Short mmCIF file of C-alpha atoms in Angstrom, two decimals:
data_model
loop_
_atom_site.label_atom_id
_atom_site.label_comp_id
_atom_site.label_asym_id
_atom_site.label_seq_id
_atom_site.Cartn_x
_atom_site.Cartn_y
_atom_site.Cartn_z
CA MET A 1 0.09 -0.18 -0.27
CA VAL A 2 1.73 3.04 -1.02
CA PRO A 3 1.86 6.05 2.14
CA PHE A 4 0.20 8.79 2.84
CA ASP A 5 2.55 11.10 3.09
CA TRP A 6 3.97 9.86 0.32
CA ILE A 7 0.66 11.22 -2.88
CA ILE A 8 1.03 14.18 -0.17
CA GLY A 9 4.25 14.25 -0.43
CA MET A 10 4.27 13.71 -4.43
CA LEU A 11 1.04 16.61 -4.43
CA VAL A 12 3.61 18.96 -2.85
CA LEU A 13 5.93 18.30 -5.35
CA GLY A 14 4.12 18.87 -8.38
CA ALA A 15 2.59 22.02 -7.11
CA MET A 16 5.70 23.11 -6.75
CA ALA A 17 7.01 22.45 -10.20
CA GLY A 18 4.23 23.85 -11.87
CA ILE A 19 4.51 26.78 -9.76
CA ARG A 20 8.56 27.00 -10.87
CA ALA A 21 7.85 26.15 -14.36
CA LEU A 22 5.86 30.13 -13.85
CA GLY A 23 8.82 32.17 -13.41
CA PRO A 24 9.59 33.93 -9.92
CA ASP A 25 7.83 37.11 -11.15
CA ARG A 26 4.17 35.51 -11.99
CA ALA A 27 4.50 32.81 -9.40
CA SER A 28 4.96 35.33 -6.80
CA ASP A 29 1.69 37.52 -8.59
CA ILE A 30 -0.60 34.77 -7.62
CA GLY A 31 0.73 33.31 -4.96
CA ALA A 32 -1.13 37.22 -3.33
CA TRP A 33 -4.16 36.68 -5.42
CA ILE A 34 -4.95 33.25 -4.45
CA LEU A 35 -4.42 33.64 0.27
CA PRO A 36 -5.92 36.92 0.44
CA ARG A 37 -8.92 34.39 -1.42
CA LEU A 38 -8.59 31.65 0.93
CA ALA A 39 -7.51 33.33 4.37
CA PRO A 40 -11.84 33.92 5.53
CA LEU A 41 -11.75 30.21 5.79
CA ILE A 42 -8.20 29.15 7.26
CA GLY A 43 -8.82 29.30 11.48
CA ALA A 44 -5.92 31.38 11.53
CA ASN A 45 -7.32 34.64 9.70
CA ARG A 46 -8.78 34.85 13.34
CA THR A 47 -5.77 34.37 15.27
CA GLY A 48 -3.38 37.39 12.59
CA TYR A 49 -6.96 39.82 13.45
CA ALA A 50 -7.18 39.34 17.31
CA ASN A 51 -3.39 39.79 17.19
CA LEU A 52 -2.83 43.20 15.22
CA LYS A 53 -6.46 44.77 17.68
CA ALA A 54 -3.87 44.06 20.47
CA ALA A 55 -1.31 45.49 18.63
CA TYR A 56 -2.33 48.62 17.56
CA PRO A 57 -5.58 49.17 19.88
CA ASP A 58 -5.61 52.93 18.16
CA LYS A 59 -6.16 51.68 14.57
CA PRO A 60 -9.58 51.94 12.60
CA GLU A 61 -11.37 48.54 11.72
CA ALA A 62 -10.49 49.00 7.88
CA GLU A 63 -6.99 49.89 9.50
CA ILE A 64 -6.45 46.41 10.44
CA ARG A 65 -8.05 44.27 7.76
CA ALA A 66 -6.28 46.29 5.21
CA ILE A 67 -2.73 45.09 7.08
CA LEU A 68 -4.41 41.36 7.57
CA ARG A 69 -4.49 41.94 4.05
CA GLY A 70 -1.23 42.57 3.05
CA VAL A 71 -0.46 39.68 5.82
CA TRP A 72 -2.12 36.89 3.67
CA ALA A 73 -0.58 38.51 0.59
CA ASN A 74 2.74 38.61 1.89
CA LEU A 75 2.59 35.00 3.28
CA GLY A 76 1.35 33.00 -1.17
CA ARG A 77 4.05 35.70 -2.19
CA THR A 78 6.66 33.96 -0.05
CA SER A 79 4.97 30.58 -0.30
CA PHE A 80 4.54 30.89 -4.31
CA GLU A 81 8.11 32.24 -4.48
CA TYR A 82 9.52 28.90 -2.73
CA ALA A 83 9.53 27.45 -5.81
CA CYS A 84 12.30 29.92 -7.52
CA MET A 85 14.35 30.36 -4.36
CA ASP A 86 17.21 30.18 -7.15
CA ASP A 87 16.22 32.12 -9.61
CA LEU A 88 15.66 35.07 -6.99
CA TRP A 89 18.30 36.11 -6.78
CA ASP A 90 20.10 38.53 -9.16
CA TYR A 91 22.29 40.81 -7.29
CA ASP A 92 25.98 41.93 -9.46
CA PRO A 93 28.55 43.29 -8.47
CA ALA A 94 29.42 45.07 -11.63
CA ARG A 95 25.47 46.57 -11.54
CA PRO A 96 24.54 47.22 -8.07
CA ASN A 97 20.72 47.27 -7.34
CA GLN A 98 19.45 47.11 -11.10
CA GLY A 99 18.04 44.19 -10.25
CA ARG A 100 16.32 42.52 -7.88
CA ILE A 101 17.22 42.22 -5.23
CA VAL A 102 18.43 46.14 -3.29
CA THR A 103 21.06 46.13 -1.54
CA ASP A 104 24.09 48.50 0.72
CA ASP A 105 25.93 45.93 2.48
CA VAL A 106 27.47 44.31 0.64
CA PRO A 107 31.45 45.75 2.39
CA LEU A 108 29.54 44.56 5.82
CA TYR A 109 28.87 41.05 4.21
CA GLU A 110 32.95 41.05 2.67
CA ARG A 111 33.50 41.80 6.00
CA LEU A 112 32.50 39.25 8.13
CA ARG A 113 33.41 37.24 5.48
CA ASP A 114 37.51 37.88 5.68
CA ASP A 115 37.89 39.27 9.03
CA GLY A 116 37.74 35.43 10.36
CA LYS A 117 35.42 36.57 13.12
CA PRO A 118 32.23 33.35 14.46
CA ALA A 119 29.00 35.78 14.45
CA ILE A 120 25.77 35.40 14.73
CA PHE A 121 23.08 36.90 12.26
CA PHE A 122 19.42 36.59 13.69
CA ALA A 123 15.69 37.15 11.44
CA ALA A 124 12.36 37.14 11.61
CA HIS A 125 9.55 36.46 9.45
CA LEU A 126 9.73 39.76 7.87
CA ALA A 127 8.63 39.61 4.26
CA ASN A 128 10.52 35.84 2.58
CA TRP A 129 12.09 35.16 5.27
CA GLU A 130 13.92 32.83 3.20
CA MET A 131 16.44 35.54 1.30
CA PRO A 132 19.00 36.71 4.14
CA ALA A 133 19.76 32.96 3.99
CA VAL A 134 20.51 33.24 0.39
CA ALA A 135 22.03 36.18 0.11
CA ALA A 136 25.24 35.84 2.56
CA ALA A 137 25.41 32.50 0.38
CA ALA A 138 26.01 34.40 -2.29
CA HIS A 139 28.67 37.00 -0.29
CA GLY A 140 30.47 33.65 0.78
CA LEU A 141 30.07 33.72 3.51
CA ASP A 142 30.42 30.02 5.42
CA THR A 143 26.48 30.78 7.08
CA THR A 144 24.58 27.57 8.74
CA SER A 145 20.96 28.70 9.36
CA LEU A 146 18.55 26.89 12.15
CA TYR A 147 14.88 25.80 10.16
CA ARG A 148 12.17 24.45 11.12
CA MET A 149 11.78 20.66 9.39
CA PRO A 150 8.57 19.38 7.88
CA ASN A 151 7.07 16.31 9.14
CA ASN A 152 6.67 15.39 5.44
CA ARG A 153 9.26 14.04 4.88
CA PHE A 154 10.05 13.39 1.13
CA VAL A 155 9.15 17.11 1.40
CA ALA A 156 11.53 17.21 3.78
CA ARG A 157 14.05 15.88 1.21
CA ALA A 158 12.81 18.20 -1.89
CA ILE A 159 13.27 21.53 0.61
CA GLN A 160 16.54 20.08 1.55
CA ARG A 161 17.81 20.47 -2.27
CA ILE A 162 15.85 23.47 -3.48
CA ARG A 163 17.45 25.09 0.20
CA GLY A 164 20.46 23.61 -0.49
CA ARG A 165 21.70 25.34 -4.03
CA THR A 166 20.73 28.14 -2.63
CA MET A 167 21.60 28.62 1.32
CA GLY A 168 24.83 27.56 2.64
CA LYS A 169 24.56 24.42 5.22
CA LEU A 170 21.39 24.15 6.76
CA VAL A 171 20.65 22.00 10.28
CA ALA A 172 17.23 21.34 11.12
CA SER A 173 16.24 23.27 15.12
CA GLY A 174 16.18 20.69 18.29
CA GLY A 175 18.51 19.65 20.69
CA GLY A 176 21.21 18.24 18.10
CA GLY A 177 20.56 21.64 15.38
CA VAL A 178 22.28 24.05 18.58
CA LEU A 179 24.31 21.49 18.84
CA GLN A 180 26.31 21.86 14.99
CA LEU A 181 24.85 25.86 15.44
CA ALA A 182 27.58 25.48 18.18
CA ARG A 183 30.47 23.71 16.79
CA GLU A 184 30.36 25.77 13.51
CA LEU A 185 30.79 29.22 16.07
CA GLU A 186 33.63 27.59 17.65
CA ALA A 187 35.53 26.81 13.86
CA SER A 188 34.68 30.44 13.70
CA ASN A 189 32.71 29.86 11.31
CA HIS A 190 28.17 32.07 10.94
CA VAL A 191 24.98 30.77 12.38
CA GLY A 192 21.71 32.66 11.41
CA MET A 193 18.31 31.29 13.03
CA LEU A 194 14.81 33.35 13.04
CA ILE A 195 14.09 34.68 16.49
CA ASP A 196 10.33 35.64 16.42
CA GLN A 197 8.06 32.72 17.28
CA HIS A 198 7.33 31.74 20.27
CA LEU A 199 8.46 28.98 22.66
CA HIS A 200 7.06 28.22 25.83
CA ARG A 201 10.75 26.86 27.68
CA GLY A 202 12.08 30.22 26.42
CA VAL A 203 12.85 33.40 27.55
CA ASP A 204 10.30 36.22 28.99
CA VAL A 205 10.41 39.58 26.51
CA THR A 206 8.49 42.25 25.81
CA PHE A 207 6.53 42.55 21.80
CA PHE A 208 4.25 45.62 21.27
CA GLY A 209 3.80 46.39 25.63
CA ARG A 210 2.64 42.30 25.58
CA PRO A 211 5.10 39.77 27.00
CA ALA A 212 6.17 37.03 25.43
CA LYS A 213 8.62 34.52 25.85
CA ALA A 214 11.74 34.26 23.48
CA ASN A 215 13.84 31.07 21.39
CA PRO A 216 17.69 31.81 23.69
CA THR A 217 19.38 30.04 21.59
CA ALA A 218 20.70 33.33 19.78
CA ALA A 219 21.45 35.00 23.19
CA ARG A 220 22.71 31.73 24.67
CA LEU A 221 25.44 31.05 22.26
CA ALA A 222 26.75 34.68 21.90
CA ARG A 223 27.54 34.98 25.80
CA GLU A 224 29.50 31.14 24.32
CA PHE A 225 31.12 31.94 21.83
CA ASP A 226 31.22 35.88 23.07
CA CYS A 227 30.87 36.70 19.09
CA PRO A 228 29.05 39.37 17.16
CA VAL A 229 25.70 39.40 16.89
CA HIS A 230 23.63 41.60 14.22
CA GLY A 231 20.18 41.23 12.69
CA VAL A 232 19.22 41.26 9.36
CA ARG A 233 15.58 41.59 7.57
CA VAL A 234 14.94 42.01 3.95
CA ILE A 235 11.83 44.39 3.23
CA ARG A 236 9.56 43.70 0.10
CA LEU A 237 9.03 46.15 -2.00
CA PRO A 238 7.47 46.89 -5.51
CA GLY A 239 7.36 45.09 -8.33
CA ASN A 240 8.64 42.05 -6.61
CA ARG A 241 11.64 43.57 -5.27
CA PHE A 242 13.55 43.13 -2.36
CA ARG A 243 15.96 45.25 -0.54
CA LEU A 244 18.15 43.31 2.25
CA GLU A 245 19.37 45.29 5.43
CA ALA A 246 22.30 44.13 7.64
CA THR A 247 22.99 46.40 11.02
CA GLU A 248 26.07 45.89 12.48
CA ALA A 249 26.89 45.06 15.32
CA LEU A 250 24.64 45.60 18.14
CA ASP A 251 26.18 46.83 21.32
CA LEU A 252 23.84 43.53 23.50
CA PRO A 253 23.67 44.09 27.46
CA ARG A 254 26.57 42.29 29.41
CA ASP A 255 26.65 41.70 32.86
CA ALA A 256 28.00 41.95 36.25
CA GLU A 257 31.07 39.65 35.28
CA GLY A 258 31.18 41.01 31.75
CA ARG A 259 29.26 37.81 29.74
CA ILE A 260 26.48 38.42 27.46
CA ASP A 261 22.83 38.81 29.56
CA VAL A 262 20.74 36.01 28.20
CA LYS A 263 17.23 37.44 28.79
CA GLY A 264 18.82 41.61 28.12
CA ALA A 265 20.04 40.37 25.12
CA MET A 266 17.34 38.73 23.59
CA GLN A 267 14.87 41.53 24.87
CA MET A 268 17.17 43.63 22.64
CA MET A 269 17.02 41.39 19.13
CA THR A 270 13.02 41.65 19.68
CA ASP A 271 12.99 45.69 19.65
CA VAL A 272 14.97 45.82 17.31
CA VAL A 273 12.17 43.11 15.35
CA GLU A 274 9.29 45.01 16.76
CA GLY A 275 11.13 48.22 14.98
CA TRP A 276 10.79 45.91 11.80
CA VAL A 277 7.68 45.31 11.92
CA ARG A 278 6.16 48.50 12.24
CA GLU A 279 7.65 49.83 10.06
CA HIS A 280 6.17 47.17 7.65
CA PRO A 281 3.48 46.11 9.72
CA GLU A 282 1.79 44.15 6.93
CA GLN A 283 4.89 41.91 6.10
CA TRP A 284 5.27 40.09 9.34
CA LEU A 285 3.95 36.76 10.06
CA TRP A 286 0.55 37.74 12.43
CA LEU A 287 -1.04 34.64 11.68
CA HIS A 288 0.58 32.44 14.95
CA ARG A 289 0.27 33.03 18.76
CA ARG A 290 3.06 34.49 19.59
CA TRP A 291 1.20 35.84 22.95
CA ARG A 292 -0.42 32.98 25.42
#
């Protein structure tokens, strides 16, 4: 008997192949058209609405609804772009910012690439949140990214192949993944991770004025290796373009012994993410239960 997860996996892979055949621009536009129309049928739509109302209590109803539509459009674009990841990156150093990718931070990437030191990058579910890992690989940084493995093993293998072509090394989240990140930092390489989702055993932070839990892995690794921590984000621009931005190393708070304070460091990183979200709220993934 054919396993059910194999059937699902083949359907997903077939859909990805069809989307890829559209090319990145058409795929992105179709995703942005489809998903907002399906949103009322999806339970996460209620979560997104509740989150936005709590985060922006003074915004009028029409604006909240417009942001939520934008969230679904961005998610549709990101989902469909996934099948075309290796076609999205077109940055040409000889003609900077003339294509799909806009960035002024190539000197920072090159400095980090050549300094022989470890560094940590944190990011959030903004715009197409896979792009920072693509940027790091494109600029020659030896970077290992933490990611959540899909439950379907057939889909997981295909996604690993797609990501592996464009994003450098990848490790699945969990204890083993964190140990691998530590080994990479010990070898003076770079690691990256998303920090904007709830973790039940995380540290307490404040996000949009409300208590939340944050995954402390980035801060704990920074404390262990005393290495710099940089924020990286993507901004979705008109015309299916992207702006990529990276911060200089954050001046993380330290304790009386001079070591990085984990809770304070996670609050600082969370504050950076909140600033990014406030600039482009329609590009953040409001659909998960960030506050519990």
